[in-house]
C-alpha cells in the first residue's frame, strides 16, 4: 500500500493514490464520533496507512510538492527519524526539552538509566538535532542551486544547454 504497511518508506515523493481534498471534505463533514468510528476504514481506503499520523504527513507532503511544482519552486522534503539531543553543536547533549527521547538519551548519558524494556530485534532510530540541521542546510543549498524541473540554464562548458551539475556535498 501507499502508506508503508510494512514495506518501508520510499525515498521519493509519493504520488497520492486518492483525492486528498475529497478526504478532507469527507472528514470535516463528520462528527468526532463518526471520525473515530470510521478511521480504520479510511486508513485502508487511502492506501493501507498504519495510522493517521503517517497519512496526514503524506497529505502535507503531497500538497507541498504539488504547490512547489505548480509554481516552479525548487523544493525538498526531509524525513528525519526521531530527533534527539545534539551530538556536538551547539554542545554535546544540547536539547531544548527533556520530554520524549531527549530525556531518555540524557538519562542514559548521565548514568541515571541503565536498563529499559524493549525488544532486541527492534531498532531505536534516533538522530541528533545537529545532524538534522546540517542535512537541512546542505540539502537546501543543493536544491536551491538547481533549476526547477523544466527550466534550462546555460552550460558553462560551452556545450548545449542543460542543468548544471550539483554542488559537491560536504
XYZ file of C-alpha atoms in Angstrom:
170
model
C 0.000 0.000 0.000
C 0.924 3.651 -0.251
C 1.301 4.106 3.473
C 4.087 1.736 4.205
C 2.157 -1.141 5.721
C 5.488 -2.864 6.411
C 7.229 -2.063 3.131
C 9.331 0.854 4.355
C 9.383 4.457 3.206
C 10.385 5.165 -0.367
C 12.931 7.947 -0.884
C 10.775 9.795 -3.381
C 7.670 11.937 -3.486
C 4.780 9.548 -3.062
C 2.105 10.122 -5.671
C -1.277 10.270 -3.951
C -3.479 7.274 -4.660
C -6.565 9.172 -3.520
C -8.065 12.670 -3.656
C -6.780 14.459 -0.544
C -9.274 17.274 -0.875
C -12.211 14.851 -1.112
C -10.954 13.051 2.009
C -10.607 16.364 3.862
C -14.178 17.374 2.931
C -15.477 13.925 3.919
C -13.808 14.024 7.342
C -14.849 17.639 8.026
C -18.470 16.696 7.355
C -18.382 14.034 10.105
C -18.852 14.375 13.837
C -15.864 13.464 16.044
C -17.639 10.206 16.951
C -18.094 9.320 13.264
C -14.443 10.131 12.516
C -13.289 7.861 15.352
C -15.549 5.041 14.175
C -14.551 5.337 10.502
C -10.789 5.968 10.924
C -9.688 2.317 10.393
C -11.748 2.115 7.190
C -10.451 5.483 5.925
C -6.848 4.400 6.551
C -7.424 1.239 4.495
C -9.263 3.053 1.684
C -6.500 5.644 1.325
C -3.682 3.138 0.875
C -3.392 0.985 3.985
C -1.796 3.624 6.196
C -0.777 2.367 9.669
C -2.143 5.442 11.479
C -3.485 8.973 10.994
C -0.059 10.487 11.737
C 1.559 8.890 8.665
C -1.498 9.592 6.496
C -1.609 13.299 7.362
C 2.177 13.647 6.903
C 1.711 12.155 3.424
C -1.130 14.567 2.709
C 1.011 17.538 3.787
C 3.960 16.385 1.645
C 1.689 15.834 -1.353
C 0.185 19.329 -1.011
C 3.642 20.876 -0.570
C 5.056 19.016 -3.599
C 2.041 19.911 -5.736
C 2.257 23.624 -4.904
C 6.031 23.713 -5.415
C 5.684 22.004 -8.781
C 2.740 24.173 -9.818
C 4.725 27.355 -9.118
C 8.136 26.025 -10.314
C 9.687 26.456 -6.877
C 12.674 24.230 -6.079
C 11.706 22.062 -3.134
C 12.905 19.216 -0.998
C 11.331 17.116 1.744
C 13.474 15.933 4.633
C 12.141 12.981 6.651
C 14.279 12.585 9.772
C 13.510 9.806 12.208
C 13.193 10.600 15.921
C 15.186 13.779 16.600
C 17.082 13.918 19.863
C 19.911 15.785 21.652
C 22.813 17.351 19.791
C 25.865 15.260 19.033
C 28.255 18.207 19.146
C 26.698 21.562 18.213
C 25.965 23.854 19.956
C 27.233 21.476 22.670
C 27.206 17.761 23.372
C 23.775 16.738 24.668
C 22.123 20.105 23.983
C 18.333 19.967 23.903
C 15.516 22.413 24.429
C 13.280 19.841 26.144
C 13.525 16.766 28.321
C 10.228 15.419 27.043
C 10.417 12.371 24.798
C 13.596 10.783 23.503
C 15.928 13.594 24.590
C 15.169 12.875 28.237
C 15.789 9.168 27.696
C 19.117 9.792 25.941
C 20.316 12.173 28.670
C 19.228 9.768 31.432
C 21.417 7.072 29.840
C 24.301 9.516 29.240
C 24.303 10.649 32.884
C 24.097 7.078 34.190
C 20.646 7.507 35.705
C 19.054 4.900 33.442
C 20.842 1.595 32.936
C 18.091 -0.663 31.575
C 14.891 -0.066 29.630
C 12.323 -2.617 28.492
C 12.275 -3.324 24.777
C 12.586 -5.918 22.064
C 16.092 -6.834 20.976
C 15.133 -7.133 17.291
C 13.719 -3.595 17.072
C 15.824 -0.613 16.044
C 15.915 2.556 18.132
C 16.278 5.097 15.364
C 17.341 8.412 16.906
C 19.175 11.151 15.023
C 20.938 14.092 16.720
C 19.371 17.502 16.091
C 22.637 18.947 14.746
C 22.749 16.187 12.076
C 19.215 17.142 11.013
C 20.038 20.858 10.880
C 23.197 20.187 8.827
C 21.189 17.995 6.451
C 18.565 20.730 6.075
C 21.186 23.390 5.326
C 23.149 21.319 2.812
C 20.001 19.981 1.152
C 18.559 23.485 0.859
C 21.755 24.741 -0.762
C 21.782 21.774 -3.128
C 18.111 22.213 -4.020
C 18.340 25.998 -4.461
C 21.391 25.713 -6.726
C 19.492 23.545 -9.229
C 16.867 24.995 -11.519
C 13.328 23.694 -11.109
C 12.354 20.860 -13.456
C 11.736 22.114 -16.970
C 13.988 25.168 -16.710
C 17.258 25.103 -18.595
C 20.372 27.041 -17.669
C 23.297 27.865 -19.938
C 26.024 25.236 -19.964
C 29.222 26.855 -18.626
C 31.408 24.472 -20.634
C 30.280 25.859 -23.968
C 28.165 22.831 -24.869
C 24.434 22.774 -25.402
C 22.197 23.964 -22.535
C 21.366 21.786 -19.587
C 21.139 21.627 -15.871
C 24.380 22.410 -14.058
C 25.966 19.645 -12.037
C 25.002 19.686 -8.375
C 27.447 21.299 -5.984
C 29.628 18.879 -4.043
C 28.130 17.788 -0.740
C 30.450 18.194 2.195
